[in-house]
mmCIF file of C-alpha atoms in Angstrom:
data_model
loop_
_atom_site.group_PDB
_atom_site.id
_atom_site.type_symbol
_atom_site.label_atom_id
_atom_site.label_comp_id
_atom_site.label_asym_id
_atom_site.label_seq_id
_atom_site.Cartn_x
_atom_site.Cartn_y
_atom_site.Cartn_z
ATOM 1 C CA MET A 1 55.154 56.830 -36.640
ATOM 2 C CA LYS A 2 56.843 55.523 -33.593
ATOM 3 C CA THR A 3 56.809 51.791 -32.861
ATOM 4 C CA PHE A 4 56.627 50.593 -29.287
ATOM 5 C CA HIS A 5 58.099 47.239 -28.340
ATOM 6 C CA THR A 6 56.787 45.416 -25.235
ATOM 7 C CA THR A 7 58.583 42.579 -23.575
ATOM 8 C CA ILE A 8 56.299 39.944 -22.025
ATOM 9 C CA ASN A 9 57.555 38.289 -18.920
ATOM 10 C CA PRO A 10 57.700 34.497 -19.545
ATOM 11 C CA LEU A 11 56.231 33.826 -16.112
ATOM 12 C CA PHE A 12 53.235 36.036 -16.921
ATOM 13 C CA TYR A 13 52.665 34.114 -20.152
ATOM 14 C CA LEU A 14 52.786 30.790 -18.306
ATOM 15 C CA LEU A 15 50.187 32.001 -15.806
ATOM 16 C CA LEU A 16 48.014 33.305 -18.635
ATOM 17 C CA CYS A 17 47.904 29.913 -20.313
ATOM 18 C CA MET A 18 46.766 28.245 -17.123
ATOM 19 C CA ILE A 19 43.465 30.151 -17.378
ATOM 20 C CA PRO A 20 40.818 27.989 -19.207
ATOM 21 C CA THR A 21 40.204 28.991 -22.873
ATOM 22 C CA ALA A 22 43.003 31.598 -22.880
ATOM 23 C CA CYS A 23 45.355 29.482 -25.011
ATOM 24 C CA SER A 24 43.197 26.769 -26.458
ATOM 25 C CA GLY A 25 40.507 28.858 -28.084
ATOM 26 C CA GLN A 26 37.656 26.733 -26.666
ATOM 27 C CA SER A 27 36.255 25.898 -23.236
ATOM 28 C CA ASP A 28 36.843 22.578 -21.567
ATOM 29 C CA GLN A 29 33.810 20.428 -20.726
ATOM 30 C CA VAL A 30 32.957 20.723 -17.046
ATOM 31 C CA SER A 31 31.687 17.514 -15.444
ATOM 32 C CA PRO A 32 28.786 18.168 -13.026
ATOM 33 C CA ASN A 33 29.475 17.088 -9.486
ATOM 34 C CA ILE A 34 26.557 14.657 -9.176
ATOM 35 C CA PRO A 35 27.125 11.798 -6.754
ATOM 36 C CA ALA A 36 26.395 8.303 -7.974
ATOM 37 C CA PRO A 37 23.232 6.710 -6.553
ATOM 38 C CA LYS A 38 23.878 4.884 -3.337
ATOM 39 C CA ALA A 39 23.044 1.195 -3.229
ATOM 40 C CA LEU A 40 20.072 0.495 -1.001
ATOM 41 C CA VAL A 41 20.938 -1.463 2.090
ATOM 42 C CA ASP A 42 18.599 -3.277 4.433
ATOM 43 C CA GLN A 43 19.389 -1.734 7.782
ATOM 44 C CA GLY A 44 17.450 -4.391 9.658
ATOM 45 C CA TRP A 45 14.770 -2.003 10.855
ATOM 46 C CA GLU A 46 12.721 -3.143 13.831
ATOM 47 C CA PHE A 47 9.374 -1.990 15.172
ATOM 48 C CA GLU A 48 8.127 -0.696 18.482
ATOM 49 C CA GLU A 49 6.400 -3.225 20.736
ATOM 50 C CA THR A 50 3.400 -1.015 21.555
ATOM 51 C CA PRO A 51 1.048 -0.042 18.694
ATOM 52 C CA VAL A 52 1.103 3.599 17.662
ATOM 53 C CA TRP A 53 -2.458 3.168 16.311
ATOM 54 C CA ALA A 54 -4.932 0.337 16.878
ATOM 55 C CA ASP A 55 -8.560 -0.698 17.048
ATOM 56 C CA GLU A 56 -9.277 -3.685 19.282
ATOM 57 C CA PHE A 57 -13.048 -3.443 18.627
ATOM 58 C CA ASP A 58 -13.752 -3.752 22.341
ATOM 59 C CA TYR A 59 -16.953 -1.717 22.106
ATOM 60 C CA SER A 60 -20.374 -2.014 20.455
ATOM 61 C CA GLY A 61 -22.132 -0.155 17.672
ATOM 62 C CA LYS A 62 -20.719 1.593 14.630
ATOM 63 C CA PRO A 63 -16.932 1.582 14.038
ATOM 64 C CA ASP A 64 -15.063 4.225 16.039
ATOM 65 C CA PRO A 65 -15.465 7.509 14.091
ATOM 66 C CA GLU A 66 -12.162 8.749 15.519
ATOM 67 C CA LYS A 67 -10.418 5.955 13.600
ATOM 68 C CA TRP A 68 -12.610 5.086 10.623
ATOM 69 C CA GLY A 69 -14.415 6.864 7.829
ATOM 70 C CA TYR A 70 -16.314 5.372 4.889
ATOM 71 C CA ASP A 71 -16.005 5.240 1.148
ATOM 72 C CA THR A 72 -19.553 5.152 -0.207
ATOM 73 C CA GLY A 73 -21.235 4.624 -3.547
ATOM 74 C CA GLY A 74 -21.902 2.025 -6.192
ATOM 75 C CA HIS A 75 -20.091 2.951 -9.394
ATOM 76 C CA GLY A 76 -18.179 -0.334 -9.749
ATOM 77 C CA TRP A 77 -14.998 0.965 -8.078
ATOM 78 C CA GLY A 78 -12.889 0.411 -11.193
ATOM 79 C CA ASN A 79 -13.513 -3.348 -11.155
ATOM 80 C CA ASN A 80 -17.192 -3.642 -12.189
ATOM 81 C CA GLU A 81 -18.127 -4.593 -8.627
ATOM 82 C CA LEU A 82 -21.802 -5.144 -7.798
ATOM 83 C CA GLN A 83 -22.090 -3.646 -4.312
ATOM 84 C CA TYR A 84 -23.133 -0.225 -3.062
ATOM 85 C CA TYR A 85 -20.961 0.827 -0.116
ATOM 86 C CA THR A 86 -22.969 2.426 2.703
ATOM 87 C CA GLU A 87 -22.378 3.936 6.154
ATOM 88 C CA SER A 88 -25.145 1.772 7.602
ATOM 89 C CA GLN A 89 -24.586 -0.180 10.794
ATOM 90 C CA GLU A 90 -26.228 -3.098 8.993
ATOM 91 C CA ASN A 91 -23.128 -3.285 6.810
ATOM 92 C CA ALA A 92 -20.451 -2.416 9.400
ATOM 93 C CA GLU A 93 -21.024 -3.155 13.076
ATOM 94 C CA VAL A 94 -18.860 -3.834 16.102
ATOM 95 C CA GLN A 95 -20.152 -6.434 18.511
ATOM 96 C CA HIS A 96 -18.774 -9.209 20.726
ATOM 97 C CA GLY A 97 -15.247 -7.834 20.335
ATOM 98 C CA VAL A 98 -15.087 -7.977 16.529
ATOM 99 C CA LEU A 99 -15.877 -5.788 13.548
ATOM 100 C CA ALA A 100 -18.410 -7.394 11.189
ATOM 101 C CA ILE A 101 -18.513 -6.118 7.595
ATOM 102 C CA THR A 102 -21.578 -7.679 5.970
ATOM 103 C CA ALA A 103 -22.515 -7.816 2.292
ATOM 104 C CA LYS A 104 -26.252 -8.198 1.789
ATOM 105 C CA LYS A 105 -28.450 -8.822 -1.220
ATOM 106 C CA GLN A 106 -30.132 -5.423 -1.404
ATOM 107 C CA GLN A 107 -31.152 -3.108 -4.230
ATOM 108 C CA ILE A 108 -29.592 0.363 -3.864
ATOM 109 C CA GLU A 109 -29.440 2.790 -6.783
ATOM 110 C CA GLY A 110 -29.145 0.066 -9.398
ATOM 111 C CA ASN A 111 -26.754 -2.086 -7.363
ATOM 112 C CA THR A 112 -27.935 -5.507 -6.229
ATOM 113 C CA TYR A 113 -25.810 -5.743 -3.076
ATOM 114 C CA SER A 114 -24.843 -3.495 -0.173
ATOM 115 C CA SER A 115 -21.610 -3.635 1.820
ATOM 116 C CA ALA A 116 -19.086 -1.396 3.612
ATOM 117 C CA ARG A 117 -15.617 -0.034 2.943
ATOM 118 C CA LEU A 118 -13.887 1.450 5.988
ATOM 119 C CA VAL A 119 -10.922 3.808 5.581
ATOM 120 C CA SER A 120 -8.509 5.302 8.111
ATOM 121 C CA LYS A 121 -7.617 8.248 5.850
ATOM 122 C CA ASN A 122 -6.818 11.396 7.848
ATOM 123 C CA LYS A 123 -7.467 9.396 11.024
ATOM 124 C CA GLY A 124 -4.633 6.881 10.693
ATOM 125 C CA ASP A 125 -1.975 7.650 8.089
ATOM 126 C CA PHE A 126 1.430 5.995 8.166
ATOM 127 C CA LEU A 127 4.847 6.061 6.541
ATOM 128 C CA TYR A 128 6.534 2.704 7.227
ATOM 129 C CA GLY A 129 5.581 0.365 10.021
ATOM 130 C CA ARG A 130 4.271 -3.079 10.901
ATOM 131 C CA ILE A 131 0.582 -3.527 10.144
ATOM 132 C CA GLU A 132 -1.256 -6.484 11.691
ATOM 133 C CA VAL A 133 -4.874 -7.471 11.104
ATOM 134 C CA LYS A 134 -6.448 -10.594 12.574
ATOM 135 C CA ALA A 135 -9.433 -11.643 10.502
ATOM 136 C CA ARG A 136 -11.828 -14.404 9.482
ATOM 137 C CA LEU A 137 -12.840 -14.376 5.833
ATOM 138 C CA PRO A 138 -16.297 -14.818 4.318
ATOM 139 C CA LYS A 139 -17.158 -17.844 2.236
ATOM 140 C CA GLY A 140 -18.989 -18.126 -1.064
ATOM 141 C CA LYS A 141 -18.530 -17.488 -4.756
ATOM 142 C CA GLY A 142 -18.697 -13.770 -5.422
ATOM 143 C CA THR A 143 -17.205 -12.591 -2.115
ATOM 144 C CA TRP A 144 -14.042 -10.491 -2.299
ATOM 145 C CA PRO A 145 -12.741 -9.265 1.082
ATOM 146 C CA ALA A 146 -9.595 -7.150 1.334
ATOM 147 C CA ILE A 147 -7.207 -5.646 3.873
ATOM 148 C CA TRP A 148 -5.130 -3.058 2.054
ATOM 149 C CA MET A 149 -3.509 0.370 1.906
ATOM 150 C CA LEU A 150 -3.749 3.356 -0.424
ATOM 151 C CA PRO A 151 -1.741 6.603 -0.570
ATOM 152 C CA THR A 152 -3.203 9.439 1.461
ATOM 153 C CA ASP A 153 -1.867 12.304 -0.670
ATOM 154 C CA TRP A 154 -1.429 10.744 -4.150
ATOM 155 C CA GLU A 155 1.778 12.744 -4.634
ATOM 156 C CA TYR A 156 2.953 10.669 -7.614
ATOM 157 C CA GLY A 157 -0.386 10.816 -9.452
ATOM 158 C CA GLY A 158 -3.529 8.700 -9.683
ATOM 159 C CA TRP A 159 -3.729 4.938 -9.477
ATOM 160 C CA PRO A 160 -1.411 3.103 -9.902
ATOM 161 C CA GLU A 161 1.321 5.773 -9.966
ATOM 162 C CA SER A 162 1.132 6.430 -6.214
ATOM 163 C CA GLY A 163 0.953 2.751 -5.275
ATOM 164 C CA GLU A 164 -1.226 0.197 -3.488
ATOM 165 C CA ILE A 165 -0.362 -2.398 -0.830
ATOM 166 C CA ASP A 166 -2.656 -5.426 -0.561
ATOM 167 C CA ILE A 167 -2.099 -7.084 2.807
ATOM 168 C CA MET A 168 -4.791 -9.710 2.206
ATOM 169 C CA GLU A 169 -7.161 -10.492 -0.658
ATOM 170 C CA HIS A 170 -9.371 -13.538 -1.076
ATOM 171 C CA VAL A 171 -11.922 -14.444 -3.751
ATOM 172 C CA GLY A 172 -14.648 -16.904 -2.833
ATOM 173 C CA TYR A 173 -14.351 -19.120 -5.899
ATOM 174 C CA ASP A 174 -10.764 -19.957 -4.869
ATOM 175 C CA GLN A 175 -11.475 -20.842 -1.262
ATOM 176 C CA ASP A 176 -8.631 -20.539 1.284
ATOM 177 C CA VAL A 177 -6.122 -19.098 -1.227
ATOM 178 C CA VAL A 178 -4.921 -15.767 0.182
ATOM 179 C CA HIS A 179 -3.006 -13.176 -1.851
ATOM 180 C CA ILE A 180 -0.487 -10.479 -0.842
ATOM 181 C CA THR A 181 0.287 -8.012 -3.653
ATOM 182 C CA VAL A 182 1.668 -4.574 -4.474
ATOM 183 C CA HIS A 183 0.722 -2.304 -7.375
ATOM 184 C CA THR A 184 2.788 0.542 -8.844
ATOM 185 C CA GLN A 185 3.068 2.314 -12.175
ATOM 186 C CA SER A 186 5.549 -0.335 -13.348
ATOM 187 C CA TYR A 187 3.857 -3.288 -11.654
ATOM 188 C CA ASN A 188 0.060 -3.514 -11.722
ATOM 189 C CA HIS A 189 -2.713 -5.897 -12.672
ATOM 190 C CA LYS A 190 -4.094 -3.670 -15.454
ATOM 191 C CA GLN A 191 -1.004 -4.468 -17.532
ATOM 192 C CA GLY A 192 -0.419 -7.926 -16.025
ATOM 193 C CA THR A 193 2.804 -7.009 -14.249
ATOM 194 C CA GLN A 194 1.610 -6.978 -10.640
ATOM 195 C CA VAL A 195 3.963 -8.507 -8.083
ATOM 196 C CA GLY A 196 2.552 -10.793 -5.425
ATOM 197 C CA LYS A 197 2.382 -14.207 -3.826
ATOM 198 C CA ASN A 198 -0.396 -16.432 -2.536
ATOM 199 C CA ARG A 199 -0.748 -19.522 -0.416
ATOM 200 C CA LYS A 200 -3.370 -21.882 0.900
ATOM 201 C CA VAL A 201 -4.586 -20.950 4.372
ATOM 202 C CA GLU A 202 -6.447 -23.826 5.966
ATOM 203 C CA HIS A 203 -9.823 -22.848 7.416
ATOM 204 C CA ALA A 204 -9.510 -19.196 6.346
ATOM 205 C CA SER A 205 -13.278 -18.834 6.712
ATOM 206 C CA GLU A 206 -13.661 -20.887 9.894
ATOM 207 C CA ALA A 207 -10.854 -19.449 12.038
ATOM 208 C CA PHE A 208 -9.076 -16.142 12.577
ATOM 209 C CA HIS A 209 -5.653 -15.758 10.976
ATOM 210 C CA LEU A 210 -3.051 -13.008 11.281
ATOM 211 C CA TYR A 211 -2.298 -11.000 8.137
ATOM 212 C CA ARG A 212 0.718 -8.724 8.394
ATOM 213 C CA VAL A 213 2.996 -6.416 6.415
ATOM 214 C CA ASP A 214 6.380 -5.088 7.534
ATOM 215 C CA TRP A 215 7.033 -1.921 5.526
ATOM 216 C CA THR A 216 10.470 -0.265 5.607
ATOM 217 C CA PRO A 217 12.435 1.950 3.170
ATOM 218 C CA PHE A 218 14.107 -1.215 1.850
ATOM 219 C CA ALA A 219 11.214 -3.628 1.379
ATOM 220 C CA ILE A 220 7.584 -4.579 1.875
ATOM 221 C CA ARG A 221 7.350 -8.030 3.417
ATOM 222 C CA GLY A 222 4.056 -9.888 3.753
ATOM 223 C CA TYR A 223 3.290 -12.565 6.345
ATOM 224 C CA ILE A 224 0.433 -14.929 7.139
ATOM 225 C CA ASP A 225 0.374 -16.194 10.720
ATOM 226 C CA ASP A 226 3.898 -14.751 11.091
ATOM 227 C CA GLU A 227 5.230 -16.893 8.233
ATOM 228 C CA LEU A 228 6.968 -14.842 5.521
ATOM 229 C CA LEU A 229 5.272 -15.223 2.150
ATOM 230 C CA PHE A 230 6.128 -12.164 0.062
ATOM 231 C CA THR A 231 9.015 -9.699 -0.337
ATOM 232 C CA PHE A 232 9.042 -6.660 -2.621
ATOM 233 C CA THR A 233 12.380 -4.822 -2.558
ATOM 234 C CA ASN A 234 13.152 -1.180 -3.290
ATOM 235 C CA LYS A 235 15.766 -1.375 -6.058
ATOM 236 C CA GLY A 236 16.258 2.380 -6.254
ATOM 237 C CA GLN A 237 14.468 2.710 -9.601
ATOM 238 C CA GLY A 238 12.309 5.690 -8.649
ATOM 239 C CA SER A 239 8.633 6.200 -7.911
ATOM 240 C CA ALA A 240 7.379 4.218 -10.918
ATOM 241 C CA ALA A 241 8.635 1.077 -9.213
ATOM 242 C CA TRP A 242 8.703 2.226 -5.578
ATOM 243 C CA PRO A 243 6.156 4.927 -4.630
ATOM 244 C CA PHE A 244 6.158 3.623 -1.055
ATOM 245 C CA ASP A 245 7.991 6.551 0.523
ATOM 246 C CA LYS A 246 4.804 8.548 1.191
ATOM 247 C CA ARG A 247 1.933 8.282 3.674
ATOM 248 C CA PHE A 248 -0.600 5.476 3.275
ATOM 249 C CA HIS A 249 -3.847 4.657 5.093
ATOM 250 C CA LEU A 250 -5.774 1.458 5.757
ATOM 251 C CA LEU A 251 -8.880 0.044 4.087
ATOM 252 C CA LEU A 252 -11.121 -2.843 5.175
ATOM 253 C CA ASN A 253 -13.862 -3.834 2.763
ATOM 254 C CA LEU A 254 -15.981 -6.643 1.401
ATOM 255 C CA ALA A 255 -16.595 -6.304 -2.339
ATOM 256 C CA VAL A 256 -19.100 -8.381 -4.283
ATOM 257 C CA GLY A 257 -18.488 -9.788 -7.748
ATOM 258 C CA GLY A 258 -16.411 -7.713 -10.123
ATOM 259 C CA ASP A 259 -13.670 -8.534 -12.577
ATOM 260 C CA TRP A 260 -11.876 -10.807 -10.131
ATOM 261 C CA GLY A 261 -14.375 -11.617 -7.392
ATOM 262 C CA GLY A 262 -17.058 -12.532 -9.919
ATOM 263 C CA ALA A 263 -14.811 -14.101 -12.544
ATOM 264 C CA GLN A 264 -16.447 -17.503 -12.009
ATOM 265 C CA GLY A 265 -19.953 -16.278 -11.374
ATOM 266 C CA MET A 266 -22.008 -15.575 -8.260
ATOM 267 C CA ASP A 267 -23.534 -17.804 -5.606
ATOM 268 C CA GLU A 268 -26.485 -15.710 -4.460
ATOM 269 C CA THR A 269 -27.168 -18.143 -1.623
ATOM 270 C CA ALA A 270 -23.843 -17.104 -0.017
ATOM 271 C CA PHE A 271 -25.367 -13.770 1.010
ATOM 272 C CA PRO A 272 -25.521 -12.238 3.503
ATOM 273 C CA ALA A 273 -21.765 -12.842 3.852
ATOM 274 C CA THR A 274 -19.679 -11.454 6.709
ATOM 275 C CA PHE A 275 -16.015 -10.486 6.991
ATOM 276 C CA LEU A 276 -14.878 -10.484 10.643
ATOM 277 C CA VAL A 277 -11.940 -8.469 11.998
ATOM 278 C CA ASP A 278 -10.670 -9.135 15.532
ATOM 279 C CA TYR A 279 -8.189 -6.258 15.649
ATOM 280 C CA VAL A 280 -6.046 -3.848 13.637
ATOM 281 C CA ARG A 281 -2.633 -2.782 15.019
ATOM 282 C CA VAL A 282 0.040 -0.525 13.574
ATOM 283 C CA TYR A 283 3.547 -0.484 15.074
ATOM 284 C CA LYS A 284 5.947 2.355 14.368
ATOM 285 C CA MET A 285 9.241 1.582 12.630
ATOM 286 C CA ILE A 286 12.272 2.448 14.762
ATOM 287 C CA GLU A 287 14.416 4.922 12.828
ATOM 288 C CA LYS A 288 18.137 4.218 12.337
#
């Protein structure tokens, strides 16, 4: 048998060993090229001066159907509320330049009160912006008016995963104390972790006051009569903490009783009770 001898060029051997695994017998760990999360920065977003969507209520009759729809029914609405929401003009009527949402003592399908809950869903849906609502609140134990926002598409799941923005809430047993709150999967009242602030608003039921939210990618800021009360910041912790990067729509309603509104009982003599809204204005955020 003949034996063949092969001479390996040292340069070839050096190049061979530069190939991963060729000389070591195992592969090196490859680090994925994933960029680190960027810190969120407030870019000082501003808002256009002319509303992109508004209702001045400068007409008479039922609320403008081009801008408002209705949630209807009387199943307690997740809070054991006592009202049945209707589409009746007796519960939601525009006259003398204001929207009047009236809760009445009225038996409807086992509910002892009627009221209205207006929604701008699919008629006014917004991602970021300045929302202003000038309103006069009802008075009386058992009343629970609200100006708020819910997700239009519920892309992160049901409540509270997709979020809720409460621009104004007031319960009649705590007269003149107005609340601004947000709810998310991480922060919500069902588990006692909701984030919000409140303050005393003198004559909340005798005069109109301006309730406002400035919503940007960095924060939700709540104001009463243009005075900053509440700031909720996006800390970059994902949708469980900040689901507010999707479309939301507006709600105006007057609830009766319930877990919060009726926590200290009901004053039946307070009804009919009326929640008055002078205007609703939404200003577009200027992109940067």
